[in-house]
PDB file of C-alpha atoms in Angstrom:
ATOM      1  CA  UNK O   1       7.727 -27.269  26.474  1.00 51.00           C
ATOM      2  CA  UNK O   2       3.984 -27.942  27.342  1.00 56.00           C
ATOM      3  CA  UNK O   3       1.038 -27.117  24.548  1.00 61.00           C
ATOM      4  CA  UNK O   4       0.528 -22.895  24.451  1.00 68.00           C
ATOM      5  CA  UNK O   5       3.662 -22.251  25.838  1.00 74.00           C
ATOM      6  CA  UNK O   6       6.847 -20.793  24.108  1.00 70.00           C
ATOM      7  CA  UNK O   7      10.003 -22.792  23.701  1.00 70.00           C
ATOM      8  CA  UNK O   8      12.794 -22.095  26.394  1.00 74.00           C
ATOM      9  CA  UNK O   9      14.849 -18.838  25.178  1.00 76.00           C
ATOM     10  CA  UNK O  10      18.032 -19.679  23.002  1.00 83.00           C
ATOM     11  CA  UNK O  11      21.578 -18.138  23.129  1.00 85.00           C
ATOM     12  CA  UNK O  12      21.892 -15.582  20.328  1.00 87.00           C
ATOM     13  CA  UNK O  13      24.120 -16.164  17.576  1.00 90.00           C
ATOM     14  CA  UNK O  14      27.509 -15.855  17.171  1.00 89.00           C
ATOM     15  CA  UNK O  15      28.042 -15.002  13.660  1.00 92.00           C
ATOM     16  CA  UNK O  16      31.514 -15.547  12.362  1.00 91.00           C
ATOM     17  CA  UNK O  17      30.499 -14.645   8.517  1.00 91.00           C
ATOM     18  CA  UNK O  18      31.118 -18.690   7.635  1.00 93.00           C
ATOM     19  CA  UNK O  19      27.432 -19.453   6.683  1.00 95.00           C
ATOM     20  CA  UNK O  20      28.217 -23.509   7.263  1.00 93.00           C
ATOM     21  CA  UNK O  21      29.580 -22.773  10.619  1.00 94.00           C
ATOM     22  CA  UNK O  22      27.002 -20.314  11.764  1.00 95.00           C
ATOM     23  CA  UNK O  23      23.994 -22.062  10.866  1.00 96.00           C
ATOM     24  CA  UNK O  24      22.450 -25.606  11.128  1.00 95.00           C
ATOM     25  CA  UNK O  25      20.935 -27.398   8.601  1.00 94.00           C
ATOM     26  CA  UNK O  26      18.734 -29.746  11.371  1.00 95.00           C
ATOM     27  CA  UNK O  27      17.666 -26.526  13.212  1.00 95.00           C
ATOM     28  CA  UNK O  28      13.976 -26.206  12.011  1.00 94.00           C
ATOM     29  CA  UNK O  29      13.603 -22.289  12.975  1.00 94.00           C
ATOM     30  CA  UNK O  30      16.614 -22.038  10.028  1.00 97.00           C
ATOM     31  CA  UNK O  31      15.291 -22.084   6.473  1.00 97.00           C
ATOM     32  CA  UNK O  32      17.395 -23.215   3.975  1.00 97.00           C
ATOM     33  CA  UNK O  33      16.920 -22.765   0.552  1.00 95.00           C
ATOM     34  CA  UNK O  34      18.352 -24.354  -1.957  1.00 94.00           C
ATOM     35  CA  UNK O  35      19.661 -23.034  -5.740  1.00 91.00           C
ATOM     36  CA  UNK O  36      19.019 -26.380  -7.817  1.00 83.00           C
ATOM     37  CA  UNK O  37      19.986 -26.797 -10.859  1.00 75.00           C
ATOM     38  CA  UNK O  38      17.661 -27.060 -13.971  1.00 75.00           C
ATOM     39  CA  UNK O  39      18.222 -31.051 -13.128  1.00 73.00           C
ATOM     40  CA  UNK O  40      16.637 -30.343  -9.670  1.00 80.00           C
ATOM     41  CA  UNK O  41      19.734 -31.310  -7.746  1.00 81.00           C
ATOM     42  CA  UNK O  42      22.153 -29.523  -5.714  1.00 86.00           C
ATOM     43  CA  UNK O  43      25.227 -28.546  -8.212  1.00 84.00           C
ATOM     44  CA  UNK O  44      27.207 -25.612  -9.222  1.00 85.00           C
ATOM     45  CA  UNK O  45      25.483 -24.392 -12.247  1.00 85.00           C
ATOM     46  CA  UNK O  46      26.904 -20.875 -12.813  1.00 83.00           C
ATOM     47  CA  UNK O  47      30.718 -21.754 -14.518  1.00 76.00           C
ATOM     48  CA  UNK O  48      33.424 -19.850 -16.171  1.00 80.00           C
ATOM     49  CA  UNK O  49      35.161 -21.275 -18.853  1.00 72.00           C
ATOM     50  CA  UNK O  50      38.523 -22.651 -17.617  1.00 67.00           C
ATOM     51  CA  UNK O  51      41.126 -20.248 -19.378  1.00 64.00           C
ATOM     52  CA  UNK O  52      39.352 -17.499 -16.778  1.00 68.00           C
ATOM     53  CA  UNK O  53      39.382 -19.178 -13.520  1.00 62.00           C
ATOM     54  CA  UNK O  54      42.709 -19.471 -12.335  1.00 59.00           C
ATOM     55  CA  UNK O  55      45.100 -19.634  -9.270  1.00 52.00           C
ATOM     56  CA  UNK O  56      45.665 -21.661  -6.456  1.00 47.00           C
ATOM     57  CA  UNK O  57      42.455 -21.616  -4.853  1.00 50.00           C
ATOM     58  CA  UNK O  58      40.118 -21.923  -8.563  1.00 50.00           C
ATOM     59  CA  UNK O  59      36.827 -22.972  -8.083  1.00 52.00           C
ATOM     60  CA  UNK O  60      37.422 -25.357 -10.561  1.00 60.00           C
ATOM     61  CA  UNK O  61      35.820 -23.289 -13.586  1.00 81.00           C
ATOM     62  CA  UNK O  62      32.954 -22.317 -10.819  1.00 88.00           C
ATOM     63  CA  UNK O  63      31.772 -18.779 -10.542  1.00 89.00           C
ATOM     64  CA  UNK O  64      31.364 -16.902  -7.337  1.00 91.00           C
ATOM     65  CA  UNK O  65      27.843 -15.776  -8.246  1.00 92.00           C
ATOM     66  CA  UNK O  66      26.440 -19.068  -8.333  1.00 93.00           C
ATOM     67  CA  UNK O  67      24.601 -19.459  -4.744  1.00 95.00           C
ATOM     68  CA  UNK O  68      24.410 -22.935  -3.247  1.00 95.00           C
ATOM     69  CA  UNK O  69      21.590 -21.998  -0.777  1.00 96.00           C
ATOM     70  CA  UNK O  70      20.135 -18.856   1.557  1.00 97.00           C
ATOM     71  CA  UNK O  71      19.362 -19.188   4.604  1.00 97.00           C
ATOM     72  CA  UNK O  72      16.678 -17.186   6.554  1.00 97.00           C
ATOM     73  CA  UNK O  73      16.409 -17.084  10.430  1.00 97.00           C
ATOM     74  CA  UNK O  74      14.204 -14.748  12.310  1.00 95.00           C
ATOM     75  CA  UNK O  75      16.412 -14.785  16.143  1.00 94.00           C
ATOM     76  CA  UNK O  76      13.468 -14.297  18.729  1.00 90.00           C
ATOM     77  CA  UNK O  77      15.051 -13.615  21.601  1.00 89.00           C
ATOM     78  CA  UNK O  78      16.701 -10.450  20.045  1.00 92.00           C
ATOM     79  CA  UNK O  79      13.876  -9.786  17.610  1.00 93.00           C
ATOM     80  CA  UNK O  80      16.848  -9.967  15.033  1.00 94.00           C
ATOM     81  CA  UNK O  81      16.211 -11.329  11.147  1.00 95.00           C
ATOM     82  CA  UNK O  82      19.551 -13.230   9.968  1.00 96.00           C
ATOM     83  CA  UNK O  83      19.418 -13.451   5.950  1.00 97.00           C
ATOM     84  CA  UNK O  84      22.705 -15.466   4.810  1.00 97.00           C
ATOM     85  CA  UNK O  85      24.378 -16.670   1.108  1.00 96.00           C
ATOM     86  CA  UNK O  86      26.481 -19.327   0.578  1.00 96.00           C
ATOM     87  CA  UNK O  87      28.658 -19.929  -2.579  1.00 94.00           C
ATOM     88  CA  UNK O  88      29.686 -23.129  -3.827  1.00 92.00           C
ATOM     89  CA  UNK O  89      33.059 -21.040  -4.106  1.00 90.00           C
ATOM     90  CA  UNK O  90      33.841 -17.391  -2.840  1.00 91.00           C
ATOM     91  CA  UNK O  91      30.882 -15.177  -2.928  1.00 93.00           C
ATOM     92  CA  UNK O  92      31.910 -12.634  -5.605  1.00 92.00           C
ATOM     93  CA  UNK O  93      34.820 -13.938  -6.872  1.00 91.00           C
ATOM     94  CA  UNK O  94      33.401 -13.498 -10.660  1.00 89.00           C
ATOM     95  CA  UNK O  95      35.906 -15.329 -12.169  1.00 88.00           C
ATOM     96  CA  UNK O  96      36.655 -18.432  -9.985  1.00 87.00           C
ATOM     97  CA  UNK O  97      39.918 -18.040  -9.411  1.00 87.00           C
ATOM     98  CA  UNK O  98      39.780 -17.998  -5.553  1.00 87.00           C
ATOM     99  CA  UNK O  99      40.466 -14.462  -4.918  1.00 88.00           C
ATOM    100  CA  UNK O 100      37.536 -12.135  -4.981  1.00 90.00           C
ATOM    101  CA  UNK O 101      39.065  -8.845  -4.999  1.00 90.00           C
ATOM    102  CA  UNK O 102      41.671  -9.566  -8.349  1.00 89.00           C
ATOM    103  CA  UNK O 103      40.800  -9.922 -12.178  1.00 91.00           C
ATOM    104  CA  UNK O 104      42.742 -13.379 -13.441  1.00 86.00           C
ATOM    105  CA  UNK O 105      44.628 -12.869 -16.391  1.00 86.00           C
ATOM    106  CA  UNK O 106      42.529 -15.214 -18.091  1.00 84.00           C
ATOM    107  CA  UNK O 107      39.476 -12.731 -17.112  1.00 87.00           C
ATOM    108  CA  UNK O 108      41.435  -9.748 -18.195  1.00 88.00           C
ATOM    109  CA  UNK O 109      42.155 -11.300 -21.773  1.00 86.00           C
ATOM    110  CA  UNK O 110      38.545 -11.760 -22.098  1.00 84.00           C
ATOM    111  CA  UNK O 111      37.755  -8.369 -21.635  1.00 86.00           C
ATOM    112  CA  UNK O 112      36.492  -8.540 -18.068  1.00 87.00           C
ATOM    113  CA  UNK O 113      37.129  -7.315 -14.508  1.00 89.00           C
ATOM    114  CA  UNK O 114      36.370  -8.831 -11.070  1.00 92.00           C
ATOM    115  CA  UNK O 115      35.829  -5.755  -8.760  1.00 93.00           C
ATOM    116  CA  UNK O 116      36.827  -5.873  -5.147  1.00 92.00           C
ATOM    117  CA  UNK O 117      34.896  -5.383  -2.152  1.00 92.00           C
ATOM    118  CA  UNK O 118      31.529  -5.931  -4.784  1.00 94.00           C
ATOM    119  CA  UNK O 119      32.255  -2.581  -6.031  1.00 94.00           C
ATOM    120  CA  UNK O 120      30.904  -0.996  -9.530  1.00 94.00           C
ATOM    121  CA  UNK O 121      28.626  -3.563 -11.034  1.00 93.00           C
ATOM    122  CA  UNK O 122      29.086  -6.302  -8.705  1.00 94.00           C
ATOM    123  CA  UNK O 123      26.077  -6.997  -6.200  1.00 95.00           C
ATOM    124  CA  UNK O 124      24.593  -9.684  -3.878  1.00 95.00           C
ATOM    125  CA  UNK O 125      20.701  -9.011  -2.945  1.00 96.00           C
ATOM    126  CA  UNK O 126      18.265 -10.216  -1.172  1.00 97.00           C
ATOM    127  CA  UNK O 127      14.580  -8.601  -1.771  1.00 97.00           C
ATOM    128  CA  UNK O 128      11.803  -8.931   0.506  1.00 96.00           C
ATOM    129  CA  UNK O 129       8.217  -9.052   0.607  1.00 95.00           C
ATOM    130  CA  UNK O 130       6.559  -8.223   3.761  1.00 91.00           C
ATOM    131  CA  UNK O 131       2.956  -7.606   2.838  1.00 87.00           C
ATOM    132  CA  UNK O 132       0.718  -4.792   3.857  1.00 80.00           C
ATOM    133  CA  UNK O 133      -2.404  -4.276   6.027  1.00 80.00           C
ATOM    134  CA  UNK O 134      -4.353  -5.357   2.962  1.00 79.00           C
ATOM    135  CA  UNK O 135      -3.284  -8.621   3.407  1.00 75.00           C
ATOM    136  CA  UNK O 136      -2.433  -8.912   6.537  1.00 80.00           C
ATOM    137  CA  UNK O 137       0.952  -8.395   6.473  1.00 81.00           C
ATOM    138  CA  UNK O 138       1.093 -11.529   4.444  1.00 86.00           C
ATOM    139  CA  UNK O 139       3.424 -11.662   1.170  1.00 89.00           C
ATOM    140  CA  UNK O 140       1.602  -9.573  -1.540  1.00 89.00           C
ATOM    141  CA  UNK O 141       3.969 -10.662  -4.470  1.00 89.00           C
ATOM    142  CA  UNK O 142       5.449  -7.258  -4.554  1.00 92.00           C
ATOM    143  CA  UNK O 143       8.754  -6.426  -2.982  1.00 95.00           C
ATOM    144  CA  UNK O 144       9.033  -3.997  -0.302  1.00 96.00           C
ATOM    145  CA  UNK O 145      12.713  -3.484   1.232  1.00 97.00           C
ATOM    146  CA  UNK O 146      15.953  -4.805  -0.401  1.00 98.00           C
ATOM    147  CA  UNK O 147      19.347  -5.058   1.445  1.00 97.00           C
ATOM    148  CA  UNK O 148      22.823  -6.086   0.373  1.00 97.00           C
ATOM    149  CA  UNK O 149      25.575  -4.407  -1.685  1.00 96.00           C
ATOM    150  CA  UNK O 150      23.834  -1.950  -4.572  1.00 97.00           C
ATOM    151  CA  UNK O 151      25.031  -1.899  -8.037  1.00 96.00           C
ATOM    152  CA  UNK O 152      26.286   0.909 -10.048  1.00 93.00           C
ATOM    153  CA  UNK O 153      24.031   1.521 -13.018  1.00 93.00           C
ATOM    154  CA  UNK O 154      21.460   3.091 -14.053  1.00 93.00           C
ATOM    155  CA  UNK O 155      17.880   3.485 -12.073  1.00 94.00           C
ATOM    156  CA  UNK O 156      15.193   1.682 -13.780  1.00 95.00           C
ATOM    157  CA  UNK O 157      12.779   3.947 -15.106  1.00 94.00           C
ATOM    158  CA  UNK O 158      10.012   2.776 -12.747  1.00 95.00           C
ATOM    159  CA  UNK O 159      11.384   4.988  -9.682  1.00 96.00           C
ATOM    160  CA  UNK O 160      13.261   7.841  -8.418  1.00 96.00           C
ATOM    161  CA  UNK O 161      15.486   7.245  -5.534  1.00 97.00           C
ATOM    162  CA  UNK O 162      17.388  10.014  -3.795  1.00 97.00           C
ATOM    163  CA  UNK O 163      20.927   9.809  -3.416  1.00 95.00           C
ATOM    164  CA  UNK O 164      22.399   6.886  -1.617  1.00 96.00           C
ATOM    165  CA  UNK O 165      23.878   8.327   1.259  1.00 95.00           C
ATOM    166  CA  UNK O 166      27.346   6.159   0.825  1.00 93.00           C
ATOM    167  CA  UNK O 167      27.536   8.107  -2.476  1.00 92.00           C
ATOM    168  CA  UNK O 168      28.584  11.559  -0.544  1.00 89.00           C
ATOM    169  CA  UNK O 169      31.630   9.470   0.354  1.00 86.00           C
ATOM    170  CA  UNK O 170      34.831  10.558  -1.801  1.00 83.00           C
ATOM    171  CA  UNK O 171      35.980   7.528  -3.567  1.00 82.00           C
ATOM    172  CA  UNK O 172      33.113   5.232  -3.201  1.00 84.00           C
ATOM    173  CA  UNK O 173      32.334   3.175  -6.321  1.00 91.00           C
ATOM    174  CA  UNK O 174      29.040   1.297  -4.079  1.00 92.00           C
ATOM    175  CA  UNK O 175      30.223  -2.627  -3.156  1.00 91.00           C
ATOM    176  CA  UNK O 176      30.633  -3.139   0.977  1.00 93.00           C
ATOM    177  CA  UNK O 177      30.656   0.258   1.820  1.00 91.00           C
ATOM    178  CA  UNK O 178      26.531   0.833   0.902  1.00 95.00           C
ATOM    179  CA  UNK O 179      25.601  -2.399   2.515  1.00 96.00           C
ATOM    180  CA  UNK O 180      22.469  -2.059   4.388  1.00 96.00           C
ATOM    181  CA  UNK O 181      18.250  -2.037   4.019  1.00 97.00           C
ATOM    182  CA  UNK O 182      16.937   0.435   1.599  1.00 98.00           C
ATOM    183  CA  UNK O 183      13.448   0.575   0.251  1.00 98.00           C
ATOM    184  CA  UNK O 184      12.849  -1.291  -2.736  1.00 98.00           C
ATOM    185  CA  UNK O 185      12.462   0.700  -6.052  1.00 97.00           C
ATOM    186  CA  UNK O 186       9.372  -0.269  -8.129  1.00 96.00           C
ATOM    187  CA  UNK O 187       7.096  -3.034  -8.949  1.00 93.00           C
ATOM    188  CA  UNK O 188       8.981  -5.148 -11.369  1.00 94.00           C
ATOM    189  CA  UNK O 189      11.712  -8.039 -10.417  1.00 93.00           C
ATOM    190  CA  UNK O 190      14.112  -7.383 -12.702  1.00 95.00           C
ATOM    191  CA  UNK O 191      17.261  -5.793 -12.347  1.00 96.00           C
ATOM    192  CA  UNK O 192      17.080  -6.282  -8.475  1.00 96.00           C
ATOM    193  CA  UNK O 193      20.473  -4.901  -7.888  1.00 96.00           C
ATOM    194  CA  UNK O 194      19.458  -1.177  -9.015  1.00 97.00           C
ATOM    195  CA  UNK O 195      16.701  -1.188  -7.292  1.00 98.00           C
ATOM    196  CA  UNK O 196      18.073   0.145  -3.555  1.00 98.00           C
ATOM    197  CA  UNK O 197      15.918   2.953  -2.617  1.00 98.00           C
ATOM    198  CA  UNK O 198      16.708   6.047  -0.484  1.00 98.00           C
ATOM    199  CA  UNK O 199      14.070   8.386   0.840  1.00 97.00           C
ATOM    200  CA  UNK O 200      14.763  10.317   3.832  1.00 96.00           C
ATOM    201  CA  UNK O 201      11.088  11.057   4.673  1.00 97.00           C
ATOM    202  CA  UNK O 202      10.842   6.963   5.158  1.00 96.00           C
ATOM    203  CA  UNK O 203       9.931   5.860   9.194  1.00 95.00           C
ATOM    204  CA  UNK O 204      11.831   3.022   8.216  1.00 94.00           C
ATOM    205  CA  UNK O 205      15.205   4.320   7.190  1.00 96.00           C
ATOM    206  CA  UNK O 206      17.835   4.443   8.059  1.00 95.00           C
ATOM    207  CA  UNK O 207      17.701   0.479   9.579  1.00 95.00           C
ATOM    208  CA  UNK O 208      20.348  -0.783  11.562  1.00 92.00           C
ATOM    209  CA  UNK O 209      21.851  -3.765   9.977  1.00 93.00           C
ATOM    210  CA  UNK O 210      25.508  -5.546  10.193  1.00 93.00           C
ATOM    211  CA  UNK O 211      27.150  -7.410   7.152  1.00 95.00           C
ATOM    212  CA  UNK O 212      28.832 -10.467   8.657  1.00 92.00           C
ATOM    213  CA  UNK O 213      31.105 -10.983   5.935  1.00 86.00           C
ATOM    214  CA  UNK O 214      34.829 -11.188   6.860  1.00 73.00           C
ATOM    215  CA  UNK O 215      36.414 -10.988   3.634  1.00 61.00           C
ATOM    216  CA  UNK O 216      33.908  -9.268   1.154  1.00 47.00           C
TER     217      UNK O 216
END
């Protein structure tokens, strides 16, 4: 394209939920952020004992909470922000046994549980800092929004929230049923899985969001 002219329009992404298939590491507009180990290399660094990680598709002692990379992509043609998380094994498979909805016998004997569908205390969360008018809507170090699966647990003491709409559904144990965009509660970065804030007076909420996870 000539200088000063916008690039040609792109075809909209067709998302399958397979992060490696949906996004392109060579695409300059797609930001890949890698979770490197303490040795500053790309390798798994959240393990589980071999006696816990069992099954035909076991991750070799790697937990489903070990993130490989995150993708951030703003699709200008559709005005959509895409966020994707790629784990070394199946995301959310806490015991790394290949089944994110089953607790391996090893984990049972260790006193743990692998919740189905990111329910209970499980969570995958991305917090967003979009700044404000004082900073020209540049990042100001304070999170504004949060998206993902909210965890069950006590609300941190530095903010209050109305009940999350999904909690009104009988039998709901958070998880994928509560997926969406929320306000970020409080000013601290600790316990982000518990910082999902709902405010019915907010002009932003509810905001449309789509979970492309094919097998939560």
